[in-house]
Amino acid sequence: MAYSADISRANPSCFLFVIDQSGSMDERMDGGKTKAEFVADVLNKTLYQLIIKSTRADGVRNYFDVGVLAYSGSTAGSGFGGALGGAVLHPLPQIEANVLRIDERKKKVSDGTGGLVEETVRFPIWFEAVNSGGTPMCEALRKAAEILVGWCDAHPSSYPPTIIHVTDGQSTDGDPSPIAESLKQISTNDGPCLLFNLHIATAEGASVLFPTNESSLPDEYSKLLFRISSYFPSNLLSQAQSKGHNVNTEAKFFGYKANIEEIIDFFEIGTVAANLTDR
Amino acid sequence: MSDGATESYCSALWARILVERFVTRPAISAAWVATALTEYNSHFNRDAMSWSAQGAFDRGSFATLLGVIVSPAGDRVSVLGIGDSLAVLVSDTGFVDSFPYNDPKQFESRPKLLSTRPDRNTALLGLDTIRALTKGWSLRSVPKPRILLMTDALGAWLLHAPDSRIPRLLSLPSKAAFGALVDSERVAGALKRDDTTLLILG
């Protein structure tokens, strides 16, 4: 059965975030942040969660290789800066060791006796919000395919890579369908890569999350993104259902005009690492 | 028996503290868990940790706790069951009862575990819920009673076919034979790949 491989230090898996940094990502969402800023926040939080989920008393375990491919203008490249900027994919311990900066935030936690105490929590930042130019989606997905062919060849027994692609607009360098379909053919022995597409918007209109068909989608562009998205793997269903989403394996891991809560859910469900078994 | 959860900061230490405390003082209450938690926290200095270790430490450690208290006369047992580790009472003819689960489907849901985060234990250790964590078994009318304690993968495997699987466990002559059984059932897809522990009492 596909997507059943255990994730462990011996057989890590891979997350590749493909992020649109085109000019239109500077539009403001509810709450005042731009789309770019909000996605950067969610991505930094996702990286933080992956790291602390993989951290034990003996250190950060390499359960995942993780990368960010950011695209704008006519190019796509690593979304990390500093020491991580040279390559796209990095083992998780390397990401933990190379933050851009650490913000300090206050958090209220239970003291176990019904009261609350304030704790300082350090929040690491790796990915900064930038945006300009066009939307070279084909170039980004082509680069993703190049990177993941090599990764899958090197990790034949691993749970296959998950690509989380976030965009707010249409491709400006052609129809991404052929390259997206090629990307979904790249596989390990446990199955093909998973391509999760998330469209975000500030415009009014109903959002669509995890649909089973195109009928509720308003235009050819949304239908294209739907078609190139992978079906929901069964190991992620219970996580989605626990968040109140009525999904089964006929649903696509796709969101259109996703709002703030849906963006957060999309990232959380997509990176739940349900097959992590290593102690 | 205590089975530490995968996504824990230090589940081995937490599980060890729980079983040692239970053997010393077989009971369960919010105060009992609080003293176990004090011991767990004494092993760490949060302020000296890196940001990632702090985040993982704050996220907590989680474990099951399955305990058996035998009456002085040996004719009655009280079973404490928190989480998805399973106790099974068998007689000379087979399955009598199990606790806290009796249906293999129950293993598909996320179990409630004892946590090093006090806020995560509140629902489990409330006055109304704490009674449901314990079950008593009278052994008087059970011919040749034995109690099997096992971690969740084995519990689910057993409850799928208790009539055929209980005799296979009871007839194991050695640890090596148990290991061979686990390996063959994993290859057959009948047993989930996970830490697998079995205790047979009696």
Short mmCIF file of C-alpha atoms in Angstrom, two decimals:
data_model
loop_
_atom_site.label_atom_id
_atom_site.label_comp_id
_atom_site.label_asym_id
_atom_site.label_seq_id
_atom_site.Cartn_x
_atom_site.Cartn_y
_atom_site.Cartn_z
CA MET A 1 0.00 0.00 0.00
CA ALA A 2 1.40 3.41 -0.92
CA TYR A 3 2.30 6.00 1.69
CA SER A 4 2.79 3.39 4.39
CA ALA A 5 6.57 3.59 4.86
CA ASP A 6 7.68 4.46 8.35
CA ILE A 7 9.56 7.74 8.72
CA SER A 8 12.73 7.31 10.73
CA ARG A 9 16.32 8.44 10.91
CA ALA A 10 17.28 5.53 8.68
CA ASN A 11 14.58 6.47 6.13
CA PRO A 12 13.77 10.18 6.38
CA SER A 13 11.09 11.80 4.27
CA CYS A 14 11.08 15.20 2.55
CA PHE A 15 9.01 18.39 2.50
CA LEU A 16 9.51 20.94 -0.28
CA PHE A 17 7.64 24.24 0.05
CA VAL A 18 7.24 26.04 -3.29
CA ILE A 19 6.30 29.65 -2.59
CA ASP A 20 5.04 32.31 -4.97
CA GLN A 21 6.81 35.62 -4.30
CA SER A 22 5.27 37.55 -7.18
CA GLY A 23 4.32 41.23 -6.88
CA SER A 24 0.65 40.58 -6.08
CA MET A 25 1.60 38.83 -2.85
CA ASP A 26 1.83 42.32 -1.31
CA GLU A 27 -1.98 42.60 -1.09
CA ARG A 28 -3.28 42.77 2.45
CA MET A 29 -5.38 40.03 4.06
CA ASP A 30 -7.81 40.26 6.98
CA GLY A 31 -5.74 41.10 10.03
CA GLY A 32 -3.50 43.53 8.19
CA LYS A 33 -0.63 41.35 7.02
CA THR A 34 0.18 41.01 3.33
CA LYS A 35 -0.25 37.59 1.75
CA ALA A 36 3.55 37.30 1.59
CA GLU A 37 3.94 38.16 5.28
CA PHE A 38 1.20 35.77 6.35
CA VAL A 39 2.63 32.87 4.29
CA ALA A 40 6.11 33.61 5.67
CA ASP A 41 4.74 33.46 9.22
CA VAL A 42 2.93 30.18 8.59
CA LEU A 43 6.00 28.71 6.88
CA ASN A 44 8.33 29.73 9.74
CA LYS A 45 5.88 28.25 12.23
CA THR A 46 5.66 25.04 10.19
CA LEU A 47 9.47 24.73 10.11
CA TYR A 48 9.52 25.36 13.89
CA GLN A 49 6.90 22.65 14.49
CA LEU A 50 8.73 20.13 12.30
CA ILE A 51 11.92 20.77 14.26
CA ILE A 52 10.41 20.49 17.73
CA LYS A 53 8.45 17.38 16.67
CA SER A 54 11.78 15.88 15.65
CA THR A 55 13.71 17.02 18.74
CA ARG A 56 14.37 14.64 21.60
CA ALA A 57 16.49 14.98 24.74
CA ASP A 58 19.47 13.82 22.67
CA GLY A 59 19.05 16.48 19.97
CA VAL A 60 17.32 17.17 16.64
CA ARG A 61 16.75 14.00 14.69
CA ASN A 62 16.91 13.97 10.93
CA TYR A 63 13.45 12.69 10.14
CA PHE A 64 13.06 15.10 7.21
CA ASP A 65 15.00 16.89 4.55
CA VAL A 66 13.24 20.22 4.06
CA GLY A 67 13.51 22.94 1.47
CA VAL A 68 11.88 26.15 0.26
CA LEU A 69 11.80 27.06 -3.45
CA ALA A 70 10.73 30.68 -3.85
CA TYR A 71 9.76 32.05 -7.26
CA SER A 72 9.22 35.50 -8.73
CA GLY A 73 10.23 37.51 -11.81
CA SER A 74 11.53 34.79 -14.08
CA THR A 75 13.45 32.66 -11.63
CA ALA A 76 13.09 30.13 -8.83
CA GLY A 77 15.70 29.46 -6.16
CA SER A 78 16.25 28.60 -2.54
CA GLY A 79 13.98 30.62 -0.27
CA PHE A 80 16.46 30.36 2.57
CA GLY A 81 19.13 32.99 3.13
CA GLY A 82 22.48 32.93 4.86
CA ALA A 83 24.23 29.61 5.34
CA LEU A 84 21.22 27.71 3.97
CA GLY A 85 21.04 29.72 0.76
CA GLY A 86 23.41 27.57 -1.26
CA ALA A 87 21.15 24.53 -1.64
CA VAL A 88 17.40 24.01 -1.64
CA LEU A 89 17.02 20.89 0.52
CA HIS A 90 18.64 20.60 3.92
CA PRO A 91 18.52 18.00 6.71
CA LEU A 92 16.38 19.26 9.59
CA PRO A 93 19.31 19.57 12.08
CA GLN A 94 21.02 21.96 9.62
CA ILE A 95 17.89 24.10 9.43
CA GLU A 96 17.68 24.17 13.23
CA ALA A 97 21.31 25.29 13.44
CA ASN A 98 21.01 28.12 10.89
CA VAL A 99 18.19 30.52 11.70
CA LEU A 100 18.27 34.07 10.32
CA ARG A 101 17.22 35.46 13.70
CA ILE A 102 15.15 34.54 16.75
CA ASP A 103 12.18 36.63 17.85
CA GLU A 104 11.02 36.53 21.47
CA ARG A 105 7.30 36.17 21.95
CA LYS A 106 5.23 35.89 25.13
CA LYS A 107 2.87 32.95 25.56
CA LYS A 108 0.39 32.17 28.36
CA VAL A 109 0.53 28.54 29.51
CA SER A 110 -1.38 26.60 32.13
CA ASP A 111 0.30 26.20 35.51
CA GLY A 112 -1.61 22.95 36.04
CA THR A 113 -3.72 24.35 38.88
CA GLY A 114 -6.23 26.30 36.83
CA GLY A 115 -4.12 29.42 36.47
CA LEU A 116 -1.99 30.85 33.69
CA VAL A 117 1.63 31.88 33.70
CA GLU A 118 3.45 33.89 31.09
CA GLU A 119 6.39 32.23 29.42
CA THR A 120 8.88 33.62 26.93
CA VAL A 121 9.01 31.51 23.82
CA ARG A 122 11.75 31.92 21.27
CA PHE A 123 10.43 31.97 17.69
CA PRO A 124 12.99 31.34 14.96
CA ILE A 125 12.81 33.01 11.56
CA TRP A 126 14.23 31.46 8.39
CA PHE A 127 12.04 32.84 5.64
CA GLU A 128 11.38 36.52 5.05
CA ALA A 129 8.45 37.92 3.10
CA VAL A 130 9.54 39.40 -0.23
CA ASN A 131 7.54 39.91 -3.39
CA SER A 132 8.05 41.37 -6.85
CA GLY A 133 7.55 40.61 -10.51
CA GLY A 134 5.77 37.80 -12.31
CA THR A 135 4.80 34.21 -11.45
CA PRO A 136 7.23 31.71 -13.06
CA MET A 137 5.35 28.69 -11.79
CA CYS A 138 6.61 26.32 -14.51
CA GLU A 139 10.22 27.19 -13.72
CA ALA A 140 9.59 26.55 -10.01
CA LEU A 141 7.95 23.19 -10.57
CA ARG A 142 10.69 22.22 -13.05
CA LYS A 143 13.34 22.98 -10.44
CA ALA A 144 11.33 21.04 -7.86
CA ALA A 145 11.25 18.03 -10.18
CA GLU A 146 15.02 18.22 -10.75
CA ILE A 147 15.70 18.29 -7.01
CA LEU A 148 13.25 15.53 -6.14
CA VAL A 149 14.41 13.07 -8.82
CA GLY A 150 17.81 13.13 -7.12
CA TRP A 151 16.29 12.87 -3.65
CA CYS A 152 14.09 9.89 -4.53
CA ASP A 153 17.00 8.10 -6.19
CA ALA A 154 18.98 8.54 -2.98
CA HIS A 155 16.07 7.46 -0.71
CA PRO A 156 14.31 4.58 -2.49
CA SER A 157 12.69 3.14 0.68
CA SER A 158 11.47 6.42 2.10
CA TYR A 159 7.99 7.87 2.36
CA PRO A 160 7.88 10.01 -0.79
CA PRO A 161 8.34 13.81 -0.79
CA THR A 162 5.44 16.16 -0.11
CA ILE A 163 5.41 19.39 -2.12
CA ILE A 164 3.31 22.20 -0.67
CA HIS A 165 2.86 24.84 -3.37
CA VAL A 166 1.41 28.23 -2.40
CA THR A 167 0.34 30.77 -5.02
CA ASP A 168 -2.02 33.68 -5.35
CA GLY A 169 -2.15 33.90 -9.10
CA GLN A 170 -1.77 32.39 -12.52
CA SER A 171 1.47 31.22 -14.03
CA THR A 172 3.19 33.80 -16.24
CA ASP A 173 5.57 31.34 -17.92
CA GLY A 174 3.14 28.88 -19.44
CA ASP A 175 0.78 26.05 -18.49
CA PRO A 176 2.23 24.25 -15.45
CA SER A 177 0.11 21.10 -16.00
CA PRO A 178 2.69 19.00 -17.91
CA ILE A 179 5.52 19.66 -15.47
CA ALA A 180 3.18 19.14 -12.50
CA GLU A 181 2.10 15.76 -13.87
CA SER A 182 5.78 14.81 -14.35
CA LEU A 183 6.48 15.87 -10.78
CA LYS A 184 3.74 13.54 -9.56
CA GLN A 185 5.36 10.62 -11.43
CA ILE A 186 8.62 10.96 -9.46
CA SER A 187 8.49 8.31 -6.78
CA THR A 188 10.14 6.16 -4.18
CA ASN A 189 9.21 2.49 -3.64
CA ASP A 190 6.48 3.77 -1.28
CA GLY A 191 4.70 5.82 -3.92
CA PRO A 192 4.75 8.99 -6.01
CA CYS A 193 5.47 12.50 -4.78
CA LEU A 194 2.50 14.32 -3.31
CA LEU A 195 1.70 17.74 -4.80
CA PHE A 196 -0.55 19.87 -2.59
CA ASN A 197 -1.62 23.16 -4.17
CA LEU A 198 -2.89 26.09 -2.12
CA HIS A 199 -4.30 29.21 -3.72
CA ILE A 200 -4.70 32.21 -1.43
CA ALA A 201 -6.69 35.36 -2.06
CA THR A 202 -7.85 38.57 -0.50
CA ALA A 203 -10.78 38.90 -2.88
CA GLU A 204 -14.35 38.18 -1.79
CA GLY A 205 -15.78 34.84 -2.74
CA ALA A 206 -16.32 31.40 -1.28
CA SER A 207 -13.24 29.34 -0.56
CA VAL A 208 -13.00 25.68 -1.55
CA LEU A 209 -10.94 23.26 0.52
CA PHE A 210 -10.26 19.60 -0.26
CA PRO A 211 -12.92 19.20 -3.01
CA THR A 212 -13.70 15.89 -4.72
CA ASN A 213 -14.57 17.44 -8.08
CA GLU A 214 -14.32 20.65 -10.11
CA SER A 215 -17.99 21.59 -10.01
CA SER A 216 -17.61 24.19 -7.22
CA LEU A 217 -14.60 25.86 -8.84
CA PRO A 218 -15.27 29.16 -10.62
CA ASP A 219 -12.79 29.21 -13.52
CA GLU A 220 -10.27 27.34 -15.67
CA TYR A 221 -7.35 28.45 -13.52
CA SER A 222 -8.79 26.98 -10.30
CA LYS A 223 -9.73 23.81 -12.20
CA LEU A 224 -6.15 23.53 -13.47
CA LEU A 225 -4.77 23.73 -9.94
CA PHE A 226 -7.35 21.14 -8.83
CA ARG A 227 -6.35 18.74 -11.60
CA ILE A 228 -2.64 18.91 -10.83
CA SER A 229 -3.18 18.30 -7.08
CA SER A 230 -2.69 14.86 -5.54
CA TYR A 231 -5.48 12.93 -3.91
CA PHE A 232 -5.62 12.90 -0.11
CA PRO A 233 -3.38 10.08 1.16
CA SER A 234 -5.25 7.89 3.65
CA ASN A 235 -2.68 8.39 6.42
CA LEU A 236 -3.57 12.11 6.61
CA LEU A 237 -7.34 11.65 6.72
CA SER A 238 -7.75 11.38 10.49
CA GLN A 239 -5.78 14.59 11.06
CA ALA A 240 -8.01 16.45 8.60
CA GLN A 241 -11.17 14.94 10.08
CA SER A 242 -10.09 15.89 13.60
CA LYS A 243 -10.02 19.52 12.37
CA GLY A 244 -13.59 19.21 11.15
CA HIS A 245 -12.93 18.60 7.43
CA ASN A 246 -15.22 16.02 5.85
CA VAL A 247 -12.68 14.27 3.61
CA ASN A 248 -11.96 10.86 2.15
CA THR A 249 -9.40 9.55 -0.36
CA GLU A 250 -11.48 10.88 -3.26
CA ALA A 251 -10.75 14.43 -2.12
CA LYS A 252 -7.85 16.36 -3.57
CA PHE A 253 -5.31 18.05 -1.29
CA PHE A 254 -6.11 21.43 -2.77
CA GLY A 255 -7.39 24.75 -1.51
CA TYR A 256 -8.76 27.68 -3.50
CA LYS A 257 -9.20 31.23 -2.19
CA ALA A 258 -8.13 29.84 1.18
CA ASN A 259 -8.66 32.11 4.15
CA ILE A 260 -6.40 32.46 7.17
CA GLU A 261 -7.74 29.47 9.13
CA GLU A 262 -7.72 27.29 6.03
CA ILE A 263 -4.11 28.23 5.21
CA ILE A 264 -3.07 27.20 8.71
CA ASP A 265 -5.02 23.92 8.51
CA PHE A 266 -3.55 23.17 5.06
CA PHE A 267 0.01 23.49 6.35
CA GLU A 268 -0.70 21.61 9.61
CA ILE A 269 -2.41 18.67 7.94
CA GLY A 270 0.10 18.55 5.09
CA THR A 271 3.05 18.27 7.48
CA VAL A 272 1.57 16.05 10.17
CA ALA A 273 4.12 13.24 9.52
CA ALA A 274 1.61 10.57 10.46
CA ASN A 275 4.09 7.75 9.77
CA LEU A 276 6.75 8.90 12.23
CA THR A 277 7.57 5.82 14.34
CA ASP A 278 11.19 6.23 15.38
CA ARG A 279 11.73 6.67 19.13
CA MET B 1 3.85 -1.25 31.80
CA SER B 2 4.23 2.14 30.19
CA ASP B 3 4.57 2.74 26.45
CA GLY B 4 6.07 6.12 25.56
CA ALA B 5 4.62 7.99 22.58
CA THR B 6 6.80 8.64 19.53
CA GLU B 7 6.35 12.40 19.46
CA SER B 8 7.68 13.02 22.96
CA TYR B 9 10.69 14.92 24.21
CA CYS B 10 11.84 12.09 26.51
CA SER B 11 9.22 9.36 26.60
CA ALA B 12 11.60 6.68 27.89
CA LEU B 13 12.31 8.68 31.06
CA TRP B 14 8.63 9.57 31.56
CA ALA B 15 7.54 5.93 31.10
CA ARG B 16 10.23 4.72 33.51
CA ILE B 17 9.18 7.23 36.18
CA LEU B 18 5.52 6.20 35.82
CA VAL B 19 6.15 2.46 36.20
CA GLU B 20 8.61 2.89 39.10
CA ARG B 21 6.17 5.16 40.93
CA PHE B 22 3.26 2.81 40.29
CA VAL B 23 5.15 -0.18 41.69
CA THR B 24 6.09 1.87 44.78
CA ARG B 25 2.67 3.42 45.20
CA PRO B 26 -0.03 1.77 43.08
CA ALA B 27 -2.62 4.52 42.76
CA ILE B 28 -3.76 7.22 40.39
CA SER B 29 -4.75 10.78 41.17
CA ALA B 30 -3.85 14.31 40.10
CA ALA B 31 -1.50 14.53 43.11
CA TRP B 32 0.20 11.23 42.17
CA VAL B 33 0.83 12.48 38.62
CA ALA B 34 2.06 15.82 39.98
CA THR B 35 4.80 14.13 42.03
CA ALA B 36 5.80 12.04 39.00
CA LEU B 37 5.99 15.26 37.02
CA THR B 38 8.17 16.91 39.68
CA GLU B 39 10.61 14.02 39.36
CA TYR B 40 10.58 14.26 35.53
CA ASN B 41 11.22 18.01 35.56
CA SER B 42 14.10 17.62 38.01
CA HIS B 43 16.10 15.94 35.22
CA PHE B 44 16.08 19.07 33.03
CA ASN B 45 17.06 22.74 33.14
CA ARG B 46 14.73 24.47 30.67
CA ASP B 47 16.48 27.82 30.91
CA ALA B 48 19.75 26.27 29.75
CA MET B 49 18.18 24.62 26.69
CA SER B 50 18.44 25.73 23.08
CA TRP B 51 15.28 27.20 21.51
CA SER B 52 14.49 23.88 19.82
CA ALA B 53 15.00 21.82 22.97
CA GLN B 54 12.79 24.29 24.89
CA GLY B 55 10.06 23.97 22.27
CA ALA B 56 10.25 20.17 22.33
CA PHE B 57 10.38 20.10 26.15
CA ASP B 58 7.31 22.37 26.31
CA ARG B 59 5.51 20.15 23.82
CA GLY B 60 5.81 17.41 26.40
CA SER B 61 6.32 13.70 26.80
CA PHE B 62 3.42 11.25 26.67
CA ALA B 63 2.98 7.64 27.77
CA THR B 64 0.43 4.98 28.59
CA LEU B 65 0.22 3.43 32.04
CA LEU B 66 -1.09 -0.10 32.53
CA GLY B 67 -0.92 -1.42 36.09
CA VAL B 68 -2.21 -4.52 37.87
CA ILE B 69 -2.79 -4.64 41.65
CA VAL B 70 -3.33 -8.13 43.04
CA SER B 71 -5.35 -8.54 46.26
CA PRO B 72 -3.54 -10.13 49.23
CA ALA B 73 -5.60 -13.30 48.80
CA GLY B 74 -4.77 -13.40 45.12
CA ASP B 75 -8.43 -13.81 44.18
CA ARG B 76 -9.02 -10.35 42.75
CA VAL B 77 -7.13 -7.87 40.63
CA SER B 78 -7.62 -4.20 39.95
CA VAL B 79 -6.36 -3.01 36.56
CA LEU B 80 -5.41 0.62 35.89
CA GLY B 81 -5.50 1.38 32.17
CA ILE B 82 -4.50 4.79 30.77
CA GLY B 83 -3.97 4.91 27.02
CA ASP B 84 -3.90 1.99 24.60
CA SER B 85 -1.71 -0.58 26.33
CA LEU B 86 -3.96 -3.59 26.91
CA ALA B 87 -4.63 -6.06 29.75
CA VAL B 88 -6.30 -9.36 28.79
CA LEU B 89 -7.72 -11.85 31.30
CA VAL B 90 -7.67 -15.44 30.03
CA SER B 91 -8.76 -18.76 31.47
CA ASP B 92 -7.78 -22.29 30.46
CA THR B 93 -10.30 -22.05 27.63
CA GLY B 94 -9.36 -18.65 26.31
CA PHE B 95 -10.46 -15.00 26.36
CA VAL B 96 -12.42 -13.77 29.39
CA ASP B 97 -12.11 -9.98 29.31
CA SER B 98 -9.84 -7.09 28.31
CA PHE B 99 -9.28 -3.54 29.51
CA PRO B 100 -9.26 -0.64 28.67
CA TYR B 101 -10.21 -1.72 25.11
CA ASN B 102 -12.35 -4.64 23.94
CA ASP B 103 -12.69 -3.82 20.23
CA PRO B 104 -9.76 -3.60 17.79
CA LYS B 105 -11.36 -0.50 16.18
CA GLN B 106 -10.63 1.41 19.39
CA PHE B 107 -6.93 1.30 18.54
CA GLU B 108 -7.60 3.45 15.45
CA SER B 109 -8.38 6.53 17.57
CA ARG B 110 -5.79 8.70 19.27
CA PRO B 111 -5.47 7.45 22.88
CA LYS B 112 -5.50 9.71 25.93
CA LEU B 113 -2.04 9.48 27.44
CA LEU B 114 -0.41 10.74 30.63
CA SER B 115 1.47 13.88 29.78
CA THR B 116 4.26 15.96 31.29
CA ARG B 117 2.09 18.96 30.41
CA PRO B 118 -0.33 19.41 33.32
CA ASP B 119 -3.02 21.00 31.13
CA ARG B 120 -3.16 17.85 28.99
CA ASN B 121 -4.01 15.64 32.00
CA THR B 122 -6.91 17.66 33.38
CA ALA B 123 -9.67 15.85 31.45
CA LEU B 124 -8.17 12.43 32.20
CA LEU B 125 -7.78 12.94 35.95
CA GLY B 126 -11.04 14.73 36.74
CA LEU B 127 -13.14 13.29 39.57
CA ASP B 128 -15.72 11.89 37.15
CA THR B 129 -13.28 10.43 34.64
CA ILE B 130 -10.72 8.92 36.98
CA ARG B 131 -13.05 6.08 38.09
CA ALA B 132 -13.31 4.88 34.49
CA LEU B 133 -9.54 4.31 34.42
CA THR B 134 -9.76 1.25 36.67
CA LYS B 135 -11.51 -2.11 36.37
CA GLY B 136 -11.73 -4.99 38.84
CA TRP B 137 -11.62 -8.65 37.89
CA SER B 138 -12.62 -11.47 40.25
CA LEU B 139 -10.45 -14.49 39.58
CA ARG B 140 -12.45 -16.93 41.75
CA SER B 141 -14.60 -18.29 38.94
CA VAL B 142 -11.85 -18.17 36.29
CA PRO B 143 -10.15 -21.53 35.82
CA LYS B 144 -6.35 -21.16 35.62
CA PRO B 145 -6.46 -17.38 35.27
CA ARG B 146 -3.62 -15.51 33.58
CA ILE B 147 -3.31 -11.83 32.73
CA LEU B 148 -1.51 -10.68 29.61
CA LEU B 149 -0.23 -7.10 29.43
CA MET B 150 0.80 -5.80 26.03
CA THR B 151 1.54 -2.66 24.03
CA ASP B 152 -0.99 -1.40 21.49
CA ALA B 153 0.21 -3.08 18.29
CA LEU B 154 -0.03 -6.50 19.95
CA GLY B 155 -3.32 -5.56 21.63
CA ALA B 156 -4.94 -4.72 18.30
CA TRP B 157 -3.53 -7.92 16.77
CA LEU B 158 -4.93 -10.06 19.61
CA LEU B 159 -8.40 -8.50 19.66
CA HIS B 160 -8.80 -9.09 15.90
CA ALA B 161 -8.79 -12.86 16.50
CA PRO B 162 -8.53 -13.68 20.22
CA ASP B 163 -9.57 -17.33 19.92
CA SER B 164 -6.66 -18.25 17.66
CA ARG B 165 -4.10 -15.70 18.84
CA ILE B 166 -4.26 -16.16 22.62
CA PRO B 167 -3.10 -19.81 22.43
CA ARG B 168 -0.21 -18.72 20.17
CA LEU B 169 0.97 -16.23 22.78
CA LEU B 170 0.51 -18.62 25.71
CA SER B 171 2.45 -21.40 24.00
CA LEU B 172 5.56 -19.28 23.28
CA PRO B 173 8.52 -21.11 24.83
CA SER B 174 11.01 -18.24 24.79
CA LYS B 175 11.72 -14.57 24.07
CA ALA B 176 13.28 -15.64 20.77
CA ALA B 177 10.05 -17.40 19.80
CA PHE B 178 8.13 -14.22 20.64
CA GLY B 179 10.50 -12.26 18.42
CA ALA B 180 9.96 -14.73 15.57
CA LEU B 181 6.18 -14.47 15.96
CA VAL B 182 6.36 -10.66 15.88
CA ASP B 183 8.57 -10.72 12.77
CA SER B 184 6.34 -13.14 10.87
CA GLU B 185 3.13 -11.29 11.76
CA ARG B 186 4.68 -7.97 10.68
CA VAL B 187 5.73 -9.45 7.33
CA ALA B 188 2.20 -10.83 6.91
CA GLY B 189 0.82 -7.33 7.54
CA ALA B 190 -1.20 -8.53 10.54
CA LEU B 191 0.89 -6.71 13.16
CA LYS B 192 1.69 -3.00 12.98
CA ARG B 193 5.40 -2.14 13.03
CA ASP B 194 5.84 -0.61 16.47
CA ASP B 195 7.52 -1.36 19.79
CA THR B 196 5.98 -4.65 20.90
CA THR B 197 6.08 -5.83 24.52
CA LEU B 198 4.25 -8.70 26.23
CA LEU B 199 4.05 -9.63 29.93
CA ILE B 200 2.29 -12.82 31.00
CA LEU B 201 1.24 -12.90 34.66
CA GLY B 202 0.27 -16.19 36.28
#
